[in-house]
Amino acid sequence: MTDETLSNLLTETRTFEPPAELAAHANVKADAYAAAAADHEGFWAEQAQRLTWAEPFTQILDDSSAPFYRWFADGTLNVAYNCVDRHVAAGTGDQVAIHFVGEPGDRRDITYAQLKDEVSRAANALTDLGVTAGDRVAIYLPMIPEAVVSMLACARIGATHTVVFGGFSAEALASRIEDCNAKLVITADGGYRRGSASALKPAVDAALEKVPGVAQHVLVVRRTGQEVAWHDGVDVWWHDAVDGASADHTPEAFTAEHPLFVMYSSGTTGKPKGILHTSGGYLTGTAYTHHAVFDLKPESDVYWCTADVGWITGHSYIVYGPLANGVTQVLYEGTPDSPHKGRWWEIIQDYKVTLFYTAPTAIRTFMKWGRSVPDGYDMSSLRLLGSVGEPINPEAYVWYRSVVGGDRCPVVDTWWQTETGMMMISPLPGVTAGKPGSAMTPLPGVDADVVSEDGVPVPNGSGGYLVLTKPWPAMLRTLLGDDDRFVETYWSKYADQGWYFAGDGAKKDDDGAIWLLGRVDDVMNVSGHRLSTTEIESALVSHPRVAEAAVVGASDETTGQAVVAYVILREGIDGVDGDALVQELRNHVATEIGAIAKPRSIMIVPELPKTRSGKIMRRLLKDVAENRTVGDTTTLADRSIMAALSAQAPRPV
Ligand code: WTA
């Protein structure tokens, strides 16, 4: 990184101390760092005691065939028992596990006792459909309780699930069903999004036609009541198979390294990677970090994570970590603006949510809608706010803290990945003085560093690559069916040191706190200067007219790459428009970062292309910026956006 690129984020000097009350009663205090540093394995063995083991483990970490690490390998447990039954056994069966809110307004409270019965019935139904331990099950459902129940039912019988986003196409679903050889697909007739019922079953039908002979049955939840095509002998209604099944089911214990799920994630090349997670270590890591970072008090907190269960945040911080900890949580089916833009804040008000976890892209959308919307609700129940998925711009952090959190709630910016399974770099809310835009320091038990190309840790004040220097229990075990790609992608760059290469750029500030700068594949090189997309986006968003920005490096004959920015404006703020505004924004970036970072062109756009998990698809924006035919758009949440953007593309310069 050049000094110039670092200076912009380094000028961010605000810090927010932990609230005294929270600090005094925090689940995890400062001594955890020293304890974990003194005995890494012992620390994790202690955290594993949060779980109920059928057979205790005798070995903590097996690194004999690194990087194929194994954790707690000779212990046995049942993951679903840990997430459900043991809470009932401990006497909290009447506590609500899930406050479900459907988009049309239907609501359902499910206690732990009810969840236990439902998961047991589903486990019996899956067994009746011929699913046994080691089989794979694809789950393609809206955000309804049956999604959680299906995942836990698989875990209960030792089947490995792969949850596919409801927003993915039939093509994406087919390739996942085929890649993991799913014996059963669990879906719904449809789900509610943006005020109407959207169909899901037709995509499953189309997928099974593309890959015939793989899945034997399709289990269908009736959610919307819409018409569905029916295939006798293949399709089975959930209400027939599950509702009629027995609620008695004895969970079998599996080894800690038994595969729990596969989550597909896009890599730098075309084929998605099937990231494999296993049982004991994964549950230990997610339960501990959820307890530590959210300071969860299960008897009094109401937690809400707005992610979709179709991505890793939903797996780790809706299903496994929170339920292992006996949480009471909100599960919401729909979009934040349906039927009105205050829907989320209304839910927080109604359920007195205390812990809230969402993504920067959502926060920036709310900034665009203006603070008058959240200001109309009573959100005084909130005591902690989390962020995940991408770097949070300092302005978005401060807005989140002040408008949503009433300047009283700490913001925990949590860095992690599908691959890491659990949060890795994050403030501890009762310990860390947060800096807007920084994920701060590795959690207790996590070892990370920022290093140069050739593997030397960089000094404070400099940037480089983020690496994880010690194994952690929730780490991915491999890429399904492709051990070589696993080693090549994550372990080859720093093979000599045995470090995990995260693929993210980062810098250490003068205090050694870590600032994530985006994927290294998003780092641009302009005239030999390395520029971070995130940093320029932050500069643009710090302009009062800008709600959201996406920056790509477009190839340029003279400078190698040039900065091209796409900007969404905030509503209701006056100022110049058109070319004059573009000029003003270019100059603003120059002022914030330096002339080198000044975008070659800025397009004012109504929307940005995003995946269902809210990630901006920069690859597509790059196609537009370079006047190419736009590539594969199958993972886009709304495909029509690309046509609109292409029509606005700049002419080649
Ligand atoms: C990015 C999501 C900055 C990062 C849990 C990472 C972040 C990728 C943050 C993983 C954060 C996630 N600050 N960047 N707090 N959280 N990222 O697999 O580039 O969907 O490598 O996992 O998102 O995305 P994934």
XYZ file of C-alpha atoms and ligand atoms in Angstrom:
678
model
C 0.000 0.000 0.000
C 1.192 3.531 -0.620
C 1.336 6.004 2.204
C -1.262 7.998 0.349
C -3.809 5.186 0.308
C -3.317 4.506 3.967
C -3.638 8.036 5.145
C -7.364 8.352 4.415
C -8.422 5.588 6.772
C -5.681 6.505 9.195
C -7.169 9.954 9.603
C -10.146 8.258 11.235
C -9.324 8.854 14.881
C -12.655 8.583 16.696
C -12.890 5.846 19.313
C -15.811 4.669 21.400
C -15.215 3.170 24.813
C -17.327 0.187 25.934
C -20.390 1.240 27.960
C -19.478 0.920 31.657
C -22.491 -1.199 32.533
C -21.798 -3.676 29.741
C -18.099 -3.804 30.589
C -18.851 -4.537 34.238
C -21.012 -7.560 33.416
C -19.386 -8.685 30.175
C -19.317 -12.421 29.447
C -15.722 -12.168 28.330
C -13.180 -9.827 29.876
C -9.690 -8.758 28.881
C -7.997 -11.681 30.625
C -9.314 -14.059 27.921
C -6.668 -12.802 25.488
C -3.813 -13.705 27.795
C -5.332 -17.053 28.741
C -5.705 -18.032 25.088
C -2.235 -16.800 24.192
C -0.677 -18.788 27.044
C -2.331 -22.062 26.023
C -4.039 -22.019 22.626
C -5.203 -25.636 22.674
C -6.122 -25.577 26.339
C -8.227 -22.470 25.741
C -10.240 -24.186 23.023
C -10.552 -27.401 25.026
C -12.093 -25.284 27.758
C -14.507 -23.626 25.309
C -15.504 -27.094 24.057
C -16.917 -27.681 27.534
C -19.787 -25.354 26.582
C -21.069 -28.327 24.607
C -22.525 -31.569 25.879
C -20.378 -34.451 24.680
C -21.636 -38.025 24.545
C -18.066 -39.273 24.693
C -15.432 -36.753 25.845
C -12.412 -36.157 23.607
C -8.905 -37.007 24.765
C -6.977 -35.206 22.016
C -7.584 -31.499 21.344
C -5.857 -30.740 18.048
C -4.513 -33.295 15.613
C -2.104 -31.514 13.277
C -0.361 -34.651 12.029
C -1.619 -34.145 8.459
C -1.767 -30.348 8.345
C -3.386 -28.407 6.745
C -6.011 -31.127 7.181
C -6.442 -30.299 10.860
C -8.772 -32.236 13.127
C -10.246 -30.975 16.399
C -11.533 -33.019 19.332
C -11.505 -35.961 16.913
C -12.147 -38.842 19.300
C -15.023 -37.093 21.092
C -18.622 -37.743 20.055
C -21.713 -35.549 20.225
C -24.997 -34.800 18.537
C -25.170 -31.233 17.242
C -28.984 -31.026 17.278
C -29.086 -32.356 20.855
C -26.719 -29.533 21.789
C -28.839 -26.900 20.036
C -32.229 -28.043 21.294
C -32.745 -31.045 23.605
C -30.287 -30.115 26.288
C -32.028 -26.787 26.902
C -35.290 -28.651 27.434
C -33.485 -31.090 29.744
C -32.076 -28.129 31.673
C -35.575 -26.773 32.299
C -35.829 -23.946 29.754
C -38.171 -25.781 27.362
C -40.790 -23.037 27.724
C -38.412 -20.312 26.624
C -39.060 -19.016 23.101
C -36.343 -20.124 20.700
C -37.756 -18.418 17.614
C -40.088 -15.447 17.218
C -40.981 -15.964 13.574
C -42.265 -12.961 11.602
C -43.593 -13.700 8.136
C -43.500 -10.936 5.576
C -47.306 -10.753 5.217
C -47.560 -10.244 8.989
C -48.127 -13.785 10.281
C -46.264 -14.546 13.496
C -45.339 -17.730 15.304
C -43.479 -18.228 18.572
C -41.673 -21.556 18.890
C -40.376 -22.649 22.284
C -37.406 -24.945 22.761
C -39.782 -27.782 23.730
C -41.769 -27.258 20.513
C -38.583 -27.011 18.485
C -37.416 -30.312 19.952
C -40.651 -32.004 18.894
C -40.561 -30.494 15.422
C -36.906 -31.396 14.812
C -37.580 -34.935 16.085
C -40.577 -35.336 13.767
C -38.557 -34.057 10.827
C -35.691 -36.415 11.714
C -38.114 -39.353 11.706
C -39.595 -38.188 8.390
C -36.157 -37.899 6.798
C -35.300 -41.398 7.997
C -38.574 -42.680 6.494
C -37.567 -41.089 3.185
C -34.417 -43.210 3.246
C -31.947 -40.573 4.427
C -29.207 -41.990 6.653
C -26.024 -40.713 8.275
C -23.494 -39.548 5.683
C -26.152 -38.804 3.021
C -26.473 -35.289 1.683
C -29.602 -33.150 1.686
C -30.110 -29.920 -0.267
C -32.259 -27.263 1.417
C -33.852 -24.584 -0.762
C -36.276 -22.715 1.455
C -37.391 -19.195 2.321
C -36.563 -17.737 5.744
C -39.193 -19.748 7.604
C -38.818 -21.911 10.729
C -38.797 -25.062 8.585
C -35.397 -23.991 7.253
C -33.934 -24.119 10.766
C -35.827 -27.333 11.554
C -34.546 -28.991 8.356
C -30.934 -28.131 9.127
C -31.224 -29.447 12.670
C -33.054 -32.589 11.533
C -30.170 -33.354 9.170
C -27.658 -32.753 11.961
C -29.681 -34.984 14.246
C -29.454 -37.993 11.923
C -25.916 -37.252 10.723
C -26.913 -36.206 7.197
C -24.872 -33.368 5.690
C -26.920 -30.396 4.511
C -26.205 -27.900 1.833
C -28.440 -24.857 2.005
C -28.891 -23.082 -1.313
C -30.169 -19.494 -1.356
C -33.799 -19.139 -2.292
C -32.643 -16.483 -4.736
C -30.361 -18.783 -6.704
C -31.414 -20.019 -10.100
C -32.386 -23.563 -11.077
C -28.988 -23.829 -12.733
C -27.061 -22.987 -9.565
C -29.273 -25.342 -7.574
C -28.737 -28.180 -10.060
C -24.965 -27.841 -9.968
C -24.983 -27.961 -6.169
C -27.342 -30.947 -6.033
C -25.078 -32.734 -8.470
C -21.779 -31.712 -6.883
C -22.764 -32.953 -3.454
C -24.926 -35.810 -4.708
C -27.980 -34.782 -2.674
C -30.400 -37.616 -2.043
C -33.222 -35.338 -0.915
C -34.211 -31.737 -1.645
C -36.265 -29.797 0.905
C -38.128 -26.827 -0.539
C -41.408 -24.872 -0.341
C -44.092 -23.962 -2.831
C -42.798 -20.405 -2.464
C -42.044 -17.622 -0.027
C -42.951 -13.979 0.482
C -40.607 -11.272 -0.727
C -41.263 -7.626 -1.478
C -44.946 -7.956 -0.820
C -45.759 -10.919 -3.027
C -45.464 -14.691 -3.136
C -42.533 -15.853 -5.218
C -42.295 -19.451 -6.356
C -39.509 -21.856 -5.363
C -40.721 -25.310 -6.379
C -40.507 -24.688 -10.174
C -36.761 -24.080 -9.800
C -36.389 -27.406 -8.001
C -38.381 -29.154 -10.746
C -36.166 -27.574 -13.403
C -33.008 -28.432 -11.453
C -33.972 -32.081 -11.110
C -34.594 -32.227 -14.858
C -31.071 -30.962 -15.449
C -29.514 -33.561 -13.150
C -31.838 -36.555 -13.305
C -31.264 -39.573 -11.106
C -29.557 -37.745 -8.224
C -32.260 -36.694 -5.754
C -34.865 -39.340 -4.983
C -37.399 -37.162 -3.172
C -38.483 -33.564 -2.805
C -40.010 -32.600 0.532
C -42.264 -29.561 0.043
C -43.368 -27.096 2.718
C -46.658 -25.347 1.979
C -45.920 -21.713 2.708
C -47.847 -19.599 0.193
C -50.509 -22.034 -0.990
C -49.726 -21.324 -4.639
C -50.227 -23.987 -7.313
C -47.332 -26.382 -7.786
C -46.635 -29.068 -10.352
C -46.623 -32.421 -8.586
C -44.591 -35.532 -9.306
C -46.093 -38.580 -7.648
C -43.542 -40.881 -6.105
C -40.977 -38.055 -5.894
C -42.715 -35.106 -4.247
C -43.883 -35.363 -0.647
C -45.680 -32.656 1.348
C -43.980 -31.632 4.582
C -47.347 -31.556 6.375
C -47.944 -35.190 5.368
C -44.487 -36.546 6.139
C -43.454 -34.434 9.138
C -46.666 -33.476 10.924
C -47.698 -37.125 11.122
C -44.329 -38.421 12.302
C -43.516 -39.296 15.892
C -41.986 -36.626 18.126
C -39.870 -39.309 19.782
C -36.426 -39.548 18.339
C -33.221 -40.583 20.056
C -30.277 -38.561 18.797
C -27.271 -40.654 17.892
C -23.796 -39.395 18.774
C -21.375 -38.818 15.881
C -17.668 -38.127 15.992
C -16.558 -34.508 16.276
C -15.218 -34.633 12.714
C -18.483 -35.906 11.232
C -19.411 -33.621 8.280
C -22.143 -31.163 9.298
C -22.662 -29.093 6.155
C -21.296 -27.932 2.842
C -21.661 -24.278 1.930
C -20.918 -23.262 -1.632
C -19.067 -20.014 -2.106
C -17.823 -18.368 -5.258
C -14.096 -18.460 -5.820
C -11.914 -16.536 -8.202
C -12.559 -19.120 -10.910
C -15.927 -20.238 -12.245
C -16.838 -23.329 -10.253
C -18.152 -22.617 -6.754
C -16.206 -24.144 -3.896
C -17.979 -26.638 -1.627
C -16.678 -25.542 1.765
C -16.932 -28.401 4.240
C -17.547 -27.877 7.939
C -17.638 -30.571 10.615
C -19.330 -30.887 13.992
C -17.536 -30.509 17.337
C -15.005 -27.826 16.473
C -17.495 -25.820 14.422
C -20.074 -25.800 17.197
C -17.433 -24.909 19.788
C -16.177 -21.982 17.705
C -19.578 -20.563 16.825
C -20.978 -20.976 20.347
C -17.961 -19.346 21.992
C -17.762 -16.383 19.606
C -21.517 -15.776 19.789
C -21.257 -15.746 23.595
C -18.187 -13.498 23.569
C -18.913 -11.001 20.792
C -22.644 -10.530 21.414
C -22.261 -10.839 25.179
C -25.358 -13.024 25.036
C -27.375 -13.359 28.245
C -29.842 -16.062 27.160
C -32.295 -15.370 29.981
C -32.833 -11.717 29.104
C -31.586 -10.961 25.597
C -33.569 -10.981 22.370
C -31.238 -11.457 19.457
C -31.821 -10.782 15.781
C -29.483 -11.587 12.915
C -30.944 -10.388 9.615
C -28.904 -12.715 7.398
C -30.470 -15.395 5.239
C -29.913 -18.993 6.367
C -28.674 -19.565 2.835
C -25.311 -18.083 3.670
C -22.734 -18.729 6.323
C -23.872 -15.994 8.709
C -27.260 -17.690 8.893
C -25.631 -21.046 9.608
C -23.229 -19.863 12.286
C -25.167 -16.987 13.855
C -28.841 -17.868 13.404
C -28.772 -21.629 13.708
C -25.749 -23.219 15.334
C -23.977 -20.746 17.650
C -27.104 -19.006 18.999
C -29.173 -22.161 19.495
C -26.263 -23.955 21.178
C -26.280 -20.987 23.572
C -30.039 -21.209 24.227
C -30.888 -17.872 22.614
C -34.294 -16.275 22.051
C -34.202 -14.830 18.563
C -36.238 -13.202 15.819
C -36.463 -14.853 12.401
C -37.862 -12.583 9.696
C -38.885 -13.828 6.280
C -38.945 -10.761 4.095
C -37.285 -7.595 2.880
C -36.650 -4.461 4.983
C -39.011 -2.264 2.946
C -42.069 -4.465 2.927
C -44.702 -3.216 3.462
C -42.899 -0.031 4.579
C -39.343 1.194 5.091
C -39.575 0.990 8.864
C -40.307 -2.739 8.971
C -37.063 -3.742 10.707
C -37.295 -0.986 13.287
C -40.890 -1.952 13.977
C -39.766 -5.553 14.620
C -37.040 -4.331 16.992
C -39.628 -2.224 18.812
C -42.238 -5.028 18.986
C -39.915 -7.755 20.245
C -37.650 -5.472 22.286
C -34.613 -6.761 20.434
C -31.413 -6.212 22.419
C -28.707 -7.616 20.126
C -28.824 -6.842 16.422
C -26.567 -8.176 13.661
C -26.695 -6.940 10.068
C -24.570 -5.963 7.062
C -23.078 -2.613 5.985
C -24.964 -2.728 2.709
C -28.242 -2.682 4.651
C -27.019 0.174 6.828
C -26.104 2.243 3.785
C -29.524 1.569 2.299
C -31.123 2.912 5.474
C -28.856 5.951 5.319
C -30.187 6.524 1.833
C -33.772 6.391 3.089
C -32.957 8.934 5.778
C -32.954 8.932 9.572
C -36.565 10.023 9.868
C -37.590 6.394 9.286
C -35.774 4.785 12.267
C -36.413 7.915 14.350
C -40.100 6.987 14.286
C -39.585 3.854 16.412
C -38.638 3.081 19.984
C -35.407 1.124 19.800
C -34.297 1.764 23.356
C -34.162 -2.017 23.988
C -31.032 -2.329 21.828
C -27.771 -2.734 23.697
C -25.339 -3.994 21.043
C -25.002 -3.763 17.256
C -23.020 -6.064 14.976
C -21.820 -5.741 11.403
C -20.596 -8.408 8.992
C -19.901 -9.180 5.370
C -17.788 -6.340 4.085
C -15.767 -3.466 5.457
C -18.045 -0.937 7.145
C -17.267 2.604 6.091
C -16.608 4.910 9.034
C -19.609 7.057 8.079
C -21.929 4.040 8.008
C -20.534 2.860 11.361
C -21.140 6.234 12.972
C -24.651 6.472 11.505
C -25.449 2.935 12.738
C -24.121 3.716 16.199
C -25.879 7.010 16.533
C -29.190 6.633 14.640
C -29.914 2.951 15.335
C -27.968 2.567 18.572
C -28.847 5.933 20.145
C -25.128 6.540 20.807
C -25.307 4.014 23.616
C -24.665 0.657 21.910
C -21.210 -0.569 20.980
C -20.770 -1.626 17.352
C -18.901 -4.884 16.793
C -17.501 -5.083 13.282
C -16.875 -8.800 12.809
C -14.476 -10.054 10.161
C -14.737 -13.678 9.117
C -15.468 -15.867 6.108
C -17.495 -18.880 5.001
C -14.194 -20.729 5.337
C -13.448 -19.630 8.903
C -16.908 -20.738 10.078
C -16.759 -18.351 13.024
C -15.915 -14.708 13.700
C -12.171 -14.172 13.796
C -11.411 -10.460 14.129
C -13.797 -8.339 16.149
C -13.960 -6.057 19.152
C -15.057 -7.582 22.452
C -17.944 -5.306 23.450
C -16.985 -5.091 27.114
C -13.274 -4.634 26.498
C -12.413 -2.939 23.209
C -12.632 0.777 22.479
C -14.027 0.599 18.938
C -12.774 2.632 16.019
C -15.264 3.258 13.196
C -14.186 1.169 10.223
C -11.862 -1.223 12.038
C -12.567 -4.838 13.019
C -9.875 -4.189 15.649
C -8.067 -7.312 16.905
C -8.239 -11.120 16.648
C -10.603 -12.685 19.169
C -9.165 -14.701 22.056
C -7.963 -18.025 20.623
C -7.503 -16.552 17.143
C -4.108 -15.659 15.732
C -3.941 -13.335 12.751
C -1.359 -11.063 11.214
C -0.850 -8.702 8.305
C 2.153 -9.731 6.248
C 4.062 -8.729 3.150
C 4.104 -10.659 -0.130
C 7.062 -12.678 1.125
C 5.628 -13.431 4.532
C 7.119 -10.806 6.826
C 4.718 -9.247 9.356
C 4.314 -5.569 8.479
C 4.985 -2.861 11.059
C 2.168 -0.781 12.515
C 1.012 1.857 10.064
C 1.455 -0.411 7.019
C -0.654 -2.712 4.889
C -0.351 -6.186 3.407
C -2.162 -9.533 3.306
C -4.254 -10.917 6.118
C -3.185 -14.373 7.309
C -4.354 -16.666 10.097
C -1.330 -18.098 11.784
C -2.791 -20.866 13.959
C -5.563 -23.414 13.329
C -8.956 -22.702 14.943
C -11.735 -25.177 15.732
C -14.392 -23.925 13.253
C -12.024 -23.861 10.278
C -13.110 -25.464 7.021
C -11.752 -28.996 6.688
C -11.488 -29.111 2.902
C -13.306 -28.268 -0.321
C -15.727 -31.076 -1.060
C -14.089 -33.542 -3.414
C -11.133 -31.277 -4.088
C -8.374 -31.507 -1.481
C -5.870 -30.099 -3.980
C -7.848 -26.930 -4.546
C -8.192 -26.563 -0.758
C -4.427 -26.689 -0.293
C -3.744 -24.520 -3.322
C -6.293 -21.785 -2.480
C -5.593 -21.299 1.202
C -2.341 -22.944 2.192
C 0.110 -22.623 -0.698
C 0.940 -18.903 -0.615
C 2.495 -19.172 2.839
C 3.193 -22.916 2.824
C 6.570 -22.536 4.546
C 5.012 -20.760 7.489
C 1.887 -22.956 7.538
C -0.401 -19.900 7.452
C -3.915 -19.646 6.077
C -4.158 -17.042 3.317
C -7.478 -15.218 3.663
C -7.415 -13.355 0.349
C -8.094 -10.018 2.059
C -5.923 -6.949 2.175
C -5.529 -5.304 5.568
C -3.484 -2.748 7.399
C -2.375 -2.261 10.964
C -2.823 1.207 12.385
C -0.424 2.842 14.810
C -1.952 0.908 17.686
C -1.802 -2.394 15.820
C -5.588 -2.534 15.228
C -6.556 -4.232 11.966
C -8.466 -2.455 9.184
C -9.796 -4.675 6.411
C -9.337 -3.241 2.939
C -11.386 -5.652 0.820
C -10.473 -8.682 -1.220
C -7.005 -8.580 -2.638
C -8.557 -9.280 -5.984
C -10.373 -5.951 -5.559
C -7.183 -4.071 -4.977
C -6.399 -1.866 -7.940
C -3.097 -0.855 -9.341
C -3.176 2.612 -10.824
C 0.097 3.871 -12.260
C 1.971 1.515 -9.978
C 0.082 2.688 -6.904
C -2.007 0.216 -5.021
C -5.459 1.533 -4.223
C -8.181 -0.147 -2.270
C -11.702 -0.162 -3.643
C -12.984 0.075 -0.067
C -11.006 3.145 0.674
C -12.285 5.056 -2.343
C -15.806 3.892 -1.577
C -15.407 5.224 1.953
C -14.214 8.538 0.608
C -17.230 8.784 -1.707
C -19.677 7.796 1.022
C -18.216 10.479 3.283
C -19.634 13.081 0.850
C -23.034 14.274 2.092
C -24.768 13.559 -1.217
C -23.649 9.926 -1.460
C -25.525 6.974 0.033
C -23.621 4.088 -1.464
C -20.655 3.628 -3.766
C -18.957 0.788 -5.582
C -15.545 1.128 -7.148
C -13.806 -1.076 -9.690
C -10.477 -0.995 -11.432
C -11.039 -0.855 -15.197
C -8.124 -1.578 -17.498
C -6.523 1.540 -18.883
C -3.869 1.849 -21.566
C -1.783 4.429 -19.789
C -2.206 3.794 -16.121
C -2.724 0.017 -16.044
C -5.967 0.374 -14.221
C -8.253 3.316 -13.722
C -10.755 3.954 -11.007
C -14.395 3.747 -12.075
C -17.050 4.518 -9.499
C -20.780 3.889 -9.324
C -22.674 6.047 -6.895
C -26.187 6.043 -5.444
C -27.304 9.441 -4.144
C -29.064 10.128 -0.862
C -32.612 11.298 -1.173
C -33.667 14.814 -0.266
C -30.301 16.558 -0.077
C -29.808 19.609 -2.230
C -26.809 20.580 -4.294
C -25.510 20.662 -7.838
C -26.410 17.857 -10.240
C -25.182 16.166 -13.364
C -21.645 16.836 -14.586
C -21.054 19.416 -11.883
C -21.825 16.855 -9.191
C -19.576 14.252 -10.825
C -16.773 16.802 -10.852
C -17.424 17.679 -7.230
C -17.281 14.008 -6.233
C -14.065 13.415 -8.157
C -12.505 16.375 -6.390
C -13.836 15.126 -3.084
C -11.977 11.819 -3.548
C -8.862 13.735 -4.491
C -9.182 15.748 -1.307
C -9.861 12.728 0.877
C -7.205 10.403 -0.498
C -5.091 12.114 -3.113
C -5.159 12.886 -6.820
C -4.076 9.357 -7.654
C -7.371 7.993 -6.353
C -9.554 10.388 -8.349
C -12.041 8.256 -10.324
C -11.693 8.415 -14.103
C -15.442 8.290 -14.319
C -18.337 8.302 -11.897
C -21.762 7.027 -12.840
C -24.767 8.090 -10.818
C -26.988 5.013 -10.705
C -30.281 4.035 -9.043
C -29.162 0.553 -7.891
C -26.068 -1.626 -7.669
C -25.915 -5.276 -8.680
C -25.820 -7.365 -5.522
C -25.956 -10.996 -4.580
C -28.680 -12.154 -2.262
C -26.188 -11.922 0.588
C -25.740 -8.251 -0.218
C -22.309 -8.342 -1.791
C -21.779 -5.946 -4.630
C -20.840 -7.903 -7.745
C -17.874 -5.817 -8.802
C -17.063 -8.287 -11.565
C -20.213 -7.177 -13.391
C -19.496 -3.509 -12.780
C -16.053 -4.090 -14.235
C -17.635 -5.588 -17.339
C -19.724 -2.440 -17.759
C -16.747 -0.163 -17.057
C -14.690 -1.970 -19.683
C -17.523 -2.043 -22.201
C -17.652 -5.817 -22.268
C -20.672 -8.027 -22.551
C -21.844 -8.537 -19.009
C -20.860 -12.001 -17.682
C -22.733 -14.548 -15.616
C -25.500 -12.903 -13.603
C -27.069 -16.020 -12.082
C -26.217 -15.084 -8.508
C -27.690 -11.582 -8.734
C -30.659 -10.792 -6.524
C -32.209 -8.634 -9.263
C -31.034 -9.251 -12.790
C -32.795 -6.269 -14.370
C -30.287 -3.903 -12.755
C -27.555 -4.893 -15.179
C -29.549 -3.949 -18.272
C -30.161 -0.501 -16.813
C -26.482 -0.019 -15.937
C -25.194 -1.216 -19.300
C -27.405 1.313 -21.041
C -25.599 4.004 -19.037
C -22.080 2.702 -19.674
C -19.367 5.224 -20.456
C -17.796 5.243 -23.875
C -14.235 3.938 -24.067
C -11.670 6.657 -23.502
C -15.462 -9.832 3.605
C -19.139 -13.638 5.395
C -14.369 -6.438 6.140
C -14.020 -10.251 3.460
C -19.071 -13.862 6.906
C -14.099 -11.756 3.562
C -15.403 -8.416 5.646
C -15.395 -12.046 2.869
C -16.012 -8.443 6.917
C -16.043 -13.313 3.337
C -15.748 -7.347 7.795
C -16.585 -10.220 5.825
N -14.913 -6.371 7.361
N -14.587 -7.417 5.270
N -16.307 -7.254 8.999
N -16.747 -9.572 6.994
N -15.804 -9.522 4.993
O -17.503 -15.898 2.902
O -13.557 -9.856 2.190
O -19.548 -14.421 2.513
O -13.006 -12.409 2.948
O -18.420 -14.616 4.743
O -16.239 -10.932 3.166
O -17.344 -13.406 2.821
P -18.252 -14.639 3.183
